[in-house]
C-alpha positions as a Markdown table, in Angstrom:
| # | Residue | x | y | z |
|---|---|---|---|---|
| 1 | Unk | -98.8 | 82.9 | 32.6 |
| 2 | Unk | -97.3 | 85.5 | 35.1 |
| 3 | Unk | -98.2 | 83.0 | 37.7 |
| 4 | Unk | -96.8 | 80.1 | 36.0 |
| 5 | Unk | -93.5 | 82.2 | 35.3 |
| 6 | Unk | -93.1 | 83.1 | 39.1 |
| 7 | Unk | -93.3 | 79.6 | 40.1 |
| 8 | Unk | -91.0 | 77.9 | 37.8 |
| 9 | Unk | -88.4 | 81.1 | 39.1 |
| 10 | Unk | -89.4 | 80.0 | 42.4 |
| 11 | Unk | -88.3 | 76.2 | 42.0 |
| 12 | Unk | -84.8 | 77.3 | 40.0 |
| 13 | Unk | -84.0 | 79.7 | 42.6 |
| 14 | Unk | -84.5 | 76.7 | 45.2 |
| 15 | Unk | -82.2 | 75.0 | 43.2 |
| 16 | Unk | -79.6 | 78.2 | 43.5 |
| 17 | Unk | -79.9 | 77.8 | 46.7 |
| 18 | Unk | -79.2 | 74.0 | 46.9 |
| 19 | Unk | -76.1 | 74.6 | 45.3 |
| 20 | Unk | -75.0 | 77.2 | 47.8 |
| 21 | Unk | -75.9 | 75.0 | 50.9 |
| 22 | Unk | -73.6 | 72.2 | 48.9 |
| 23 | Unk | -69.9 | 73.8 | 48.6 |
| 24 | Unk | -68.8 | 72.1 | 45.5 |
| 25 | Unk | -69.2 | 68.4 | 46.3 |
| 26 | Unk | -66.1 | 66.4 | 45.6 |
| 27 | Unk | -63.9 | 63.2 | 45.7 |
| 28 | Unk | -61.0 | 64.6 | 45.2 |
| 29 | Unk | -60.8 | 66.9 | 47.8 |
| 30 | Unk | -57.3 | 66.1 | 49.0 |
| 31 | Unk | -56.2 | 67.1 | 45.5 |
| 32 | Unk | -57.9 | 70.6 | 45.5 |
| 33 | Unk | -58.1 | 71.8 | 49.2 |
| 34 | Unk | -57.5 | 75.9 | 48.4 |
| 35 | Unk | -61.1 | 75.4 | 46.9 |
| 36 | Unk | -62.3 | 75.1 | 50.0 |
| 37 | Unk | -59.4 | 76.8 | 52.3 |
| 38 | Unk | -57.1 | 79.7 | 51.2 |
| 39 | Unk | -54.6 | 78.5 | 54.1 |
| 40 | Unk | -53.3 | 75.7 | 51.9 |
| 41 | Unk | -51.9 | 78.2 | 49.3 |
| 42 | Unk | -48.6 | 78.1 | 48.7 |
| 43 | Unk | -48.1 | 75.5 | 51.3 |
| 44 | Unk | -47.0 | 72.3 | 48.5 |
| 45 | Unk | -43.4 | 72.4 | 48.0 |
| 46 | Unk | -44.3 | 72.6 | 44.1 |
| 47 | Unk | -46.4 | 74.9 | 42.2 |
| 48 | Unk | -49.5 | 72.3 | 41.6 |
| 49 | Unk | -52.0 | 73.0 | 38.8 |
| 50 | Unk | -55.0 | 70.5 | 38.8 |
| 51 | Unk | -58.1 | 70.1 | 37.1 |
| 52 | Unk | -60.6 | 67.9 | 37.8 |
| 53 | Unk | -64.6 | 67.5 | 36.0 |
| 54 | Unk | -67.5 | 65.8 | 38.5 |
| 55 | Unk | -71.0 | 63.9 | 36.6 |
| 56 | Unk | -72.7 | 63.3 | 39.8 |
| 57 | Unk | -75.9 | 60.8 | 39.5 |
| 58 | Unk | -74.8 | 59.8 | 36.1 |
| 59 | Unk | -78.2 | 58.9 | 34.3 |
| 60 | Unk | -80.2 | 61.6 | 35.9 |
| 61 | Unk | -81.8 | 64.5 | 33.8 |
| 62 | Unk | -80.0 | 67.8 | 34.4 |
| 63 | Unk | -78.0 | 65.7 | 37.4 |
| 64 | Unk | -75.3 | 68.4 | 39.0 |
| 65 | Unk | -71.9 | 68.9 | 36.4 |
| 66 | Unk | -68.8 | 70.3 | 38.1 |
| 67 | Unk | -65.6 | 71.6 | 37.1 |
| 68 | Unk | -62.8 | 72.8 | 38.8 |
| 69 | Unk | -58.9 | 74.4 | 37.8 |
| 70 | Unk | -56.8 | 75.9 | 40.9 |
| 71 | Unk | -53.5 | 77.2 | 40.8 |
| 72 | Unk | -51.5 | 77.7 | 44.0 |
| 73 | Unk | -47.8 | 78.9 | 44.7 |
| 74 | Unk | -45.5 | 80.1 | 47.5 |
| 75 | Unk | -44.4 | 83.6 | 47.5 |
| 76 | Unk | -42.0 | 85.2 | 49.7 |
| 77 | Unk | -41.4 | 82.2 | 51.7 |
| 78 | Unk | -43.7 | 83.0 | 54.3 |
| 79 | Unk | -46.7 | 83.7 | 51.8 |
| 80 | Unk | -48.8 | 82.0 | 49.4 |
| 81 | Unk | -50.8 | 83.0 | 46.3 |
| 82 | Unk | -53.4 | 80.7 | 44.3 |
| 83 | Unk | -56.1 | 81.5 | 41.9 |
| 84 | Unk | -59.9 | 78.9 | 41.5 |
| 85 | Unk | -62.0 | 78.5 | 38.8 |
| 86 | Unk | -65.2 | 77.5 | 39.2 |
| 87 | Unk | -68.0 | 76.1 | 36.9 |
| 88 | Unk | -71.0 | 73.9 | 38.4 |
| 89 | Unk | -74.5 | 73.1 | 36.6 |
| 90 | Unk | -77.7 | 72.0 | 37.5 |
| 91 | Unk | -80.4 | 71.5 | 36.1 |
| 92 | Unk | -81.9 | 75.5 | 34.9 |
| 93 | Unk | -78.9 | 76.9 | 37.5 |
| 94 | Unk | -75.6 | 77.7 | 36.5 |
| 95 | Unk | -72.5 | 79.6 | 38.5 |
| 96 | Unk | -69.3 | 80.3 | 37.3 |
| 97 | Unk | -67.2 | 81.7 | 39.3 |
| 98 | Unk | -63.4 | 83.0 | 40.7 |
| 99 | Unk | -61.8 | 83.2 | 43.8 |
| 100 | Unk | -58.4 | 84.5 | 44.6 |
| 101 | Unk | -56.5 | 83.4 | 47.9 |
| 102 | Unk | -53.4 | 84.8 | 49.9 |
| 103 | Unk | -52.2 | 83.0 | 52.8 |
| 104 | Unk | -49.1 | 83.7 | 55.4 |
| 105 | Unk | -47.6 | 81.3 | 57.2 |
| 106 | Unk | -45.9 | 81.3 | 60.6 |
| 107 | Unk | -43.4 | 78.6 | 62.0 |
| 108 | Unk | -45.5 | 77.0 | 65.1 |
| 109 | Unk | -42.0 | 74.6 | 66.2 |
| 110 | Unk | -39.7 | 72.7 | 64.0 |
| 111 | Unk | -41.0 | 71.3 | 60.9 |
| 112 | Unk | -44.5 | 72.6 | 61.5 |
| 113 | Unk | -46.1 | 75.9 | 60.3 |
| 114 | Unk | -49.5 | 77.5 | 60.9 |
| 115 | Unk | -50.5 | 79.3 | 57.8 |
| 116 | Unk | -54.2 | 82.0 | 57.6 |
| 117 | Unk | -55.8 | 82.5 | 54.6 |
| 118 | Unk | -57.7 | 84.7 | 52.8 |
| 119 | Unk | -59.9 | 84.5 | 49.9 |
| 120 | Unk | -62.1 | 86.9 | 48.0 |
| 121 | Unk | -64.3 | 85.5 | 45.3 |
| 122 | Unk | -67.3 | 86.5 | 42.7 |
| 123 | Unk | -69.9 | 84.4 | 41.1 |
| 124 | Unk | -72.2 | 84.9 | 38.6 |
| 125 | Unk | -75.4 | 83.0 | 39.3 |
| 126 | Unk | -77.8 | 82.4 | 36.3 |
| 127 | Unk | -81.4 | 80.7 | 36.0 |
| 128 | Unk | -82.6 | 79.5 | 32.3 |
| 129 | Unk | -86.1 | 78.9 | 32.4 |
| 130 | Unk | -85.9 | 78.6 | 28.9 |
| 131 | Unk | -84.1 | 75.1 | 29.5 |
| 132 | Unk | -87.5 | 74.2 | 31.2 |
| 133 | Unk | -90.8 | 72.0 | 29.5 |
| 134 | Unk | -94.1 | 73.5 | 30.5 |
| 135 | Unk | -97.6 | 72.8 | 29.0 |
| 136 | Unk | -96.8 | 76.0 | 27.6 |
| 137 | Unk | -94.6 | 75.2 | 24.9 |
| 138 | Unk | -93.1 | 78.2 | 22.9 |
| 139 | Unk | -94.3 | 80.5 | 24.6 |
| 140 | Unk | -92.6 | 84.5 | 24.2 |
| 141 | Unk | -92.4 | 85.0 | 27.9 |
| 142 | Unk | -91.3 | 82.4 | 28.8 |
| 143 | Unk | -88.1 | 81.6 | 26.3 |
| 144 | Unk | -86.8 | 85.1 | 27.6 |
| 145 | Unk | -87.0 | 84.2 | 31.0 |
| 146 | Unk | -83.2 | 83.9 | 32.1 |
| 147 | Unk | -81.9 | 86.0 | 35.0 |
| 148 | Unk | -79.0 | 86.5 | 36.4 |
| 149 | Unk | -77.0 | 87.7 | 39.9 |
| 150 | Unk | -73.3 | 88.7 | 40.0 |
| 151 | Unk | -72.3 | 88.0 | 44.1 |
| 152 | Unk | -69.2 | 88.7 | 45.6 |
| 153 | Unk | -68.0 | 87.0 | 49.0 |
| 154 | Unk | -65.0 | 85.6 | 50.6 |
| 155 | Unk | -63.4 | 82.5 | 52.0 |
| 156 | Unk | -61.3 | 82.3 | 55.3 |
| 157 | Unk | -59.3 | 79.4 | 57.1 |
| 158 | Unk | -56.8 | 78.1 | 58.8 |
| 159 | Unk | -54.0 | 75.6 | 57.9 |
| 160 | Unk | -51.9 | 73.8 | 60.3 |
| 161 | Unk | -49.0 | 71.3 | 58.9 |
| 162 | Unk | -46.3 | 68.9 | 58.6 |
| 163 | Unk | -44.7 | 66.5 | 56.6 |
| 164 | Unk | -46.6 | 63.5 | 58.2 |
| 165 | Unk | -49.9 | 65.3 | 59.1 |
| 166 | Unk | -52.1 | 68.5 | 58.7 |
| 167 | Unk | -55.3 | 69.7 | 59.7 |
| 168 | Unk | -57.7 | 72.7 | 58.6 |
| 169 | Unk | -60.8 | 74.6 | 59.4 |
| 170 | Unk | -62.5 | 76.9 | 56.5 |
| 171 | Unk | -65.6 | 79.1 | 56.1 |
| 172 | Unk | -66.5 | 79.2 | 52.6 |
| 173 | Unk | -69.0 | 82.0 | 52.2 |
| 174 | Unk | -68.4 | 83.8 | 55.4 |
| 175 | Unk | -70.0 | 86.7 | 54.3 |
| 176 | Unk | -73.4 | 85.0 | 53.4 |
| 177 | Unk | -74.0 | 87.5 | 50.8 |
| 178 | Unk | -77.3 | 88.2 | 48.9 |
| 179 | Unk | -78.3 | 87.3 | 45.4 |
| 180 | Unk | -81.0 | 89.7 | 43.6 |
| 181 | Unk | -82.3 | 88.2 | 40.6 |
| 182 | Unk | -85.2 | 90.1 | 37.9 |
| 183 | Unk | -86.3 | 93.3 | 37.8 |
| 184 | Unk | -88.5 | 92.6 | 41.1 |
| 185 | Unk | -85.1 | 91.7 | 42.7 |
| 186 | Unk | -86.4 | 88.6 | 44.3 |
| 187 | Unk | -83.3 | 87.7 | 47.0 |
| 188 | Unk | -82.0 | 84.4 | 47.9 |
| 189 | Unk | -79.1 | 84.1 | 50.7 |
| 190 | Unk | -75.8 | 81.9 | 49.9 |
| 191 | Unk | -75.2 | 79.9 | 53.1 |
| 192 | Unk | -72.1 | 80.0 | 55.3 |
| 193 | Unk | -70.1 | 76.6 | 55.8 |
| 194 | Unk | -68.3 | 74.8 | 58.0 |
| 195 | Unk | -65.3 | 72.7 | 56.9 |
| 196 | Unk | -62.8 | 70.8 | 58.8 |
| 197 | Unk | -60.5 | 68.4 | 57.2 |
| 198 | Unk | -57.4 | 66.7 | 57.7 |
| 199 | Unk | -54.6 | 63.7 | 56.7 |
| 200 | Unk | -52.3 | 61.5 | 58.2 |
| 201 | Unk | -49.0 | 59.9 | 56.0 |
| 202 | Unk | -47.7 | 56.5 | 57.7 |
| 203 | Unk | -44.8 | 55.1 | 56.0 |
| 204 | Unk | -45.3 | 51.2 | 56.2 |
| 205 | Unk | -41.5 | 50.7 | 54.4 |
| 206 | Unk | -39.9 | 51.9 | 51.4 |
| 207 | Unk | -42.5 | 51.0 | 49.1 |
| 208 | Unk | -46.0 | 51.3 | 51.0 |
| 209 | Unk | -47.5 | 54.6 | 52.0 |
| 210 | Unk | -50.7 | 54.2 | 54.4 |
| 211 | Unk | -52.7 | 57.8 | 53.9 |
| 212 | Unk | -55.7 | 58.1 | 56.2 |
| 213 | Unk | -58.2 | 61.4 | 55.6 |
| 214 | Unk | -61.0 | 63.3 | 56.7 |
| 215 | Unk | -63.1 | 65.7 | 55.4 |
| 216 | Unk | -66.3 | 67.1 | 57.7 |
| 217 | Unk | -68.7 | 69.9 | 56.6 |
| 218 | Unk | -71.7 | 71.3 | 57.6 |
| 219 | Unk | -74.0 | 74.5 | 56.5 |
| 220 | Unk | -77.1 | 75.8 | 57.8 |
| 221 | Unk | -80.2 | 74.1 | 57.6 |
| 222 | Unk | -78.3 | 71.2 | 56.0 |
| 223 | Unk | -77.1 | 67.6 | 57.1 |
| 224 | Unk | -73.9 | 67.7 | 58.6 |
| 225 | Unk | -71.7 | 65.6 | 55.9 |
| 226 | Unk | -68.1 | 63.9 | 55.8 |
| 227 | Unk | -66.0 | 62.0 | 54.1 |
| 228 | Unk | -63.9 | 59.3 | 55.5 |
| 229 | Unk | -61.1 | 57.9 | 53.2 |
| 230 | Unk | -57.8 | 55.8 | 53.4 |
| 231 | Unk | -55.6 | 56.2 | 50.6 |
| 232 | Unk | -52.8 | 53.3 | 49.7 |
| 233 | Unk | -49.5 | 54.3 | 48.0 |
| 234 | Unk | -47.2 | 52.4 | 46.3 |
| 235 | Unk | -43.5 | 53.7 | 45.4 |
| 236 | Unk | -45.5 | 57.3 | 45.5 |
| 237 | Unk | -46.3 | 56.5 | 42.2 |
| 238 | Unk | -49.5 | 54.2 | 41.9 |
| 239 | Unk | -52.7 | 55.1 | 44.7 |
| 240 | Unk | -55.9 | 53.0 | 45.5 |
| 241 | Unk | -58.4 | 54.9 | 47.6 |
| 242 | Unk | -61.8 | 53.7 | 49.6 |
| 243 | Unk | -64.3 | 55.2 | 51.5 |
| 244 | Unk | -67.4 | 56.4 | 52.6 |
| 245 | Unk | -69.3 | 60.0 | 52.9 |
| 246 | Unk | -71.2 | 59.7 | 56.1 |
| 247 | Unk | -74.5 | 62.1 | 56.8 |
| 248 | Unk | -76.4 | 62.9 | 59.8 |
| 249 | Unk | -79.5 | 62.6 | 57.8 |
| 250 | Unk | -81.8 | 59.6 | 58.5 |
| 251 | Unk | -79.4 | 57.6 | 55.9 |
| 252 | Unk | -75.8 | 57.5 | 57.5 |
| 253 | Unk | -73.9 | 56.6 | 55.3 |
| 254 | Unk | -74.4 | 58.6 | 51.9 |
| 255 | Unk | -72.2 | 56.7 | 49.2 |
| 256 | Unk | -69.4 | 54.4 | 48.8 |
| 257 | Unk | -66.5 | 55.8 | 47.4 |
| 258 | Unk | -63.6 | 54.4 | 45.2 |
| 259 | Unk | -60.4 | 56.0 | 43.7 |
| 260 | Unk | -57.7 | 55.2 | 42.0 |
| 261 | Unk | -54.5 | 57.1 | 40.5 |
| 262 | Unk | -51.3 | 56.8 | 38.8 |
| 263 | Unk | -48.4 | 59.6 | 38.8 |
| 264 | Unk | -45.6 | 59.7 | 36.3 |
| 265 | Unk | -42.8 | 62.5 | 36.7 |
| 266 | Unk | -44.8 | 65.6 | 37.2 |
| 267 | Unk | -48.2 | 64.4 | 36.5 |
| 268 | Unk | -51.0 | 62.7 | 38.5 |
| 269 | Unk | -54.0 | 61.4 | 36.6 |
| 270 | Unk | -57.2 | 60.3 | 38.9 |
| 271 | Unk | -60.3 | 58.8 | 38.5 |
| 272 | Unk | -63.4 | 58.9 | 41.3 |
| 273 | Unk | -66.7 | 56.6 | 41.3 |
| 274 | Unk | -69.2 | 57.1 | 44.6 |
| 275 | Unk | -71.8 | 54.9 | 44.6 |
| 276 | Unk | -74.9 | 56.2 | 46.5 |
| 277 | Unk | -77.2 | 54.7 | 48.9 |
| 278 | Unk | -80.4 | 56.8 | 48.9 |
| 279 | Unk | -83.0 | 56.7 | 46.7 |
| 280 | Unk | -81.3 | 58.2 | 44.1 |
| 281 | Unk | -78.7 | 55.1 | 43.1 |
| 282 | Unk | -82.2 | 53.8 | 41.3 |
| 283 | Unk | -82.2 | 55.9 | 38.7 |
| 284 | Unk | -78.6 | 56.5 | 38.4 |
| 285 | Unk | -75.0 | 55.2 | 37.3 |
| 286 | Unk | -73.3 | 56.9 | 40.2 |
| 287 | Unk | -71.2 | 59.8 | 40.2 |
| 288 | Unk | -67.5 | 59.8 | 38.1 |
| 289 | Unk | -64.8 | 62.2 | 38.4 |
| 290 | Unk | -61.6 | 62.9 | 36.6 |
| 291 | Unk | -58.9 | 64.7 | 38.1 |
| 292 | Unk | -55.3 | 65.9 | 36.0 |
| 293 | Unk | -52.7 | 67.3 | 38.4 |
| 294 | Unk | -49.2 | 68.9 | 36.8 |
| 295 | Unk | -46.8 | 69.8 | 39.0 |
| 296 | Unk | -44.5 | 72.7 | 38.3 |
| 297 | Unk | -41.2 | 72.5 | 39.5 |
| 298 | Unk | -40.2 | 74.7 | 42.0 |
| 299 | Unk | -38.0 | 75.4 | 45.0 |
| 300 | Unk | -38.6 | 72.4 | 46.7 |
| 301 | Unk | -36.3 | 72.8 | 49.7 |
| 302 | Unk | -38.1 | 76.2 | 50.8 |
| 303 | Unk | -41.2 | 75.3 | 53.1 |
| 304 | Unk | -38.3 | 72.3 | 54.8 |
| 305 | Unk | -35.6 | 75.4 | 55.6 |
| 306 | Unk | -38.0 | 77.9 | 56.3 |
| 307 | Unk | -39.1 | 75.6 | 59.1 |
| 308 | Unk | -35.8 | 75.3 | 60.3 |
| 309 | Unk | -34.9 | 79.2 | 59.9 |
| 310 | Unk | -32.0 | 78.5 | 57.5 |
| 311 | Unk | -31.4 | 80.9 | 54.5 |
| 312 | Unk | -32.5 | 78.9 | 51.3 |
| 313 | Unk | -31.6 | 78.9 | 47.4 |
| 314 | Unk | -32.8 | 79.5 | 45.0 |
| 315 | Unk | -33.2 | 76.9 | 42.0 |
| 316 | Unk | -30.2 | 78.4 | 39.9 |
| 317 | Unk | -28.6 | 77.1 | 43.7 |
| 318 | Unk | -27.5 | 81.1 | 44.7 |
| 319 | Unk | -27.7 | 82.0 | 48.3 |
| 320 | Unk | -30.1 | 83.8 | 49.5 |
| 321 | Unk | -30.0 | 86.4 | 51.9 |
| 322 | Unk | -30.5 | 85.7 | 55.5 |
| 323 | Unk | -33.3 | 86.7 | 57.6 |
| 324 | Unk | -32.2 | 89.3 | 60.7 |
| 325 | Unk | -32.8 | 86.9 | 63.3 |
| 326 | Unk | -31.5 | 84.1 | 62.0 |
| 327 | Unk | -28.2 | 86.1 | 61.7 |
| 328 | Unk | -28.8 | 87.8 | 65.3 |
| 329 | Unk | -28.8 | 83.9 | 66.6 |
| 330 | Unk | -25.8 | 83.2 | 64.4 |
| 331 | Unk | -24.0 | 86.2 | 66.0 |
| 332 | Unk | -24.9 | 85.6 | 70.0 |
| 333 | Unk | -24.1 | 81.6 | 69.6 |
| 334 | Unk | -20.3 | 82.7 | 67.9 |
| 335 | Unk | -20.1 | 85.3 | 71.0 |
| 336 | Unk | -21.0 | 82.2 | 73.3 |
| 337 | Unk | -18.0 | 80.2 | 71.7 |
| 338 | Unk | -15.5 | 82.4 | 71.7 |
| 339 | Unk | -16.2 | 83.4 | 75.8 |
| 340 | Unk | -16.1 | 80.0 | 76.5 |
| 341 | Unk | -12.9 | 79.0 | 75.1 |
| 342 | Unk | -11.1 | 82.5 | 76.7 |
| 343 | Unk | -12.5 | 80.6 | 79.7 |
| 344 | Unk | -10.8 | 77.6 | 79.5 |
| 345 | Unk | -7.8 | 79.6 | 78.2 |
| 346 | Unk | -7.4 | 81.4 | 81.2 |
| 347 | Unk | -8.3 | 78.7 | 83.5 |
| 348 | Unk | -5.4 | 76.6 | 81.9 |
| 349 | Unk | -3.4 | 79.8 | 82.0 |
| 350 | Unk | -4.1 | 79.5 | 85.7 |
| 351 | Unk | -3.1 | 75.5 | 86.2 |
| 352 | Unk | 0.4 | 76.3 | 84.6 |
| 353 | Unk | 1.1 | 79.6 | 86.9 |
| 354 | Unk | 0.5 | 77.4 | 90.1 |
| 355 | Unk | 2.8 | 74.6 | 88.8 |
């Protein structure tokens, strides 16, 4: 039985380790980024709250279930603070999890900033063997065997952006930390990724919004992944979405993907259907996802001025202070105006005395 117990630990700690060579698979990763890169905190001119719930292979007997609520602000104007929850399931193995992210953000040129970020996070891994069907049915030994692993690691990336464009690069799980599970501490590794992502916002006219994106990952001894999407908006209210996740497996191209959204005042309300390719689409519905976004109202012309170094308001509409440079530069350009015009003063000065 011993035996038996040890192998079934073996097989739901490979699926522990599935999930950590798979960072939280998702559609909607435009709507979540800080998930996946701290940078992005604090970097929406609104304080977003979005939640979104994944049924990937639909059909499929303990197929993975994810779930997902991040909160993200701007603090200090040249700072960001956002908090993730984290819940995913399959099959026997669970992890719930937290992550909290700080980023700071530097002006690059006009209207483009270059934020880092930051983002330490704990999980609590668990394996239910109980959940499993052996030949052994009711057995003592195995209904109490369920073990657990409390990790802590951290998140780190980079954030680059405009209005029109922006581009990342993240490394979820940097520090690759161990998992001990049992009393005989058998260890499995989480994995470290690679992410790089980015968007583009073409304005056809007044009403039409064209919204290319791009989302590449890759983590050891795994196929490199991506998703390639182009997103249509009309009167930034109504959004149709289609796509494909590419692999560098033996089968290319992973799934199809299709979106489609509606936003009314400070609400966005998604829904997500990737149809798969590989051998699993025959015993499956697909994969559906659900994502709810609430935007908080907030300082909306902060991120714009801070680009431009002007002092802001706040929303009662009070000035705030300004920064020391900004009133340094304010001071040298009035010295440069008044010197010039005692120039001319005395040069006219000079044109009368000679008449």
């Amino acid at each position: 039985m011993k035996k038996t117990l040890f192998i079934l630990f073996a097989l739901c700690l490979s699926v522990v380790t599935a999930q950590a060579q798979q960072w939280l698979l998702s559609g909607f990763l435009s709507e979540q980024p800080m998930v996946f890169n701290p940078a992005v905190a604090g970097t929406d001119k609104e304080i977003p709250v979005t939640l979104s719930h994944r049924s990937q292979w639909q059909g499929l007997e303990g197929a993975p279930s994810t779930q997902i609520l991040t909160i993200h602000g701007s603090v200090n104007k040249i700072g960001g603070l956002g908090l993730s929850l984290l819940n995913d399931q399959t099959g026997p193995a669970r992890q719930v999890g937290a992550q909290l992210a700080y980023s700071y953000r530097l002006k690059v040129r006009e209207g483009m900033q270059l934020a880092f970020g930051i983002a330490p996070m704990i999980f609590q891994h668990h394996l239910d063997l109980a959940s499993l069907t052996t030949d052994e049915a009711n057995d003592p030994l195995l209904a109490a065997a369920s073990e657990s692993a409390l990790t802590f690691d951290a998140n780190a990336g980079l954030y680059v952006f405009t209005d029109q464009f922006s581009i990342g690069f993240s490394i979820p799980q940097l520090l690759k930390s161990k998992m001990y599970f049992g009393e005989d501490e058998i260890t499995s590794r989480l994995h470290r990724h690679y992410i790089l992502h980015g968007n583009y916002t073409h304005k056809i006219n007044d009403k039409f919004t064209l919204q290319p994106s791009a989302v590449l990952r890759y983590a050891y001894s795994s196929p490199g992944q991506g998703d390639i999407l182009v997103r249509g908006i009309y009167q930034e209210k109504f959004f149709l979405t289609a796509g494909a996740r590419i692999s560098t497996s033996t089968q290319p191209t992973d799934a199809l993907l299709l979106q489609g959204g509606v936003k009314y005042n400070q609400f966005t309300l998604g829904y997500g259907y990737d149809y798969a390719f590989t051998t699993l689409h025959q015993g499956s519905s697909g994969s559906h996802e659900i994502v709810l976004r609430y935007n908080i109202p907030g300082d909306v012309k902060k991120i714009k001025e801070d680009e431009s170094g002007k002092g802001v308001k706040s929303n009662e509409g009070k000035e705030v202070k300004e920064g020391k440079e900004v009133r340094e530069k304010k001071v040298k350009e009035e010295k440069v105006k008044k010197e010039k015009v005692k120039k001319e003063k005395k040069k006219k000065d000079g044109e009368t005395t000679d008449q």
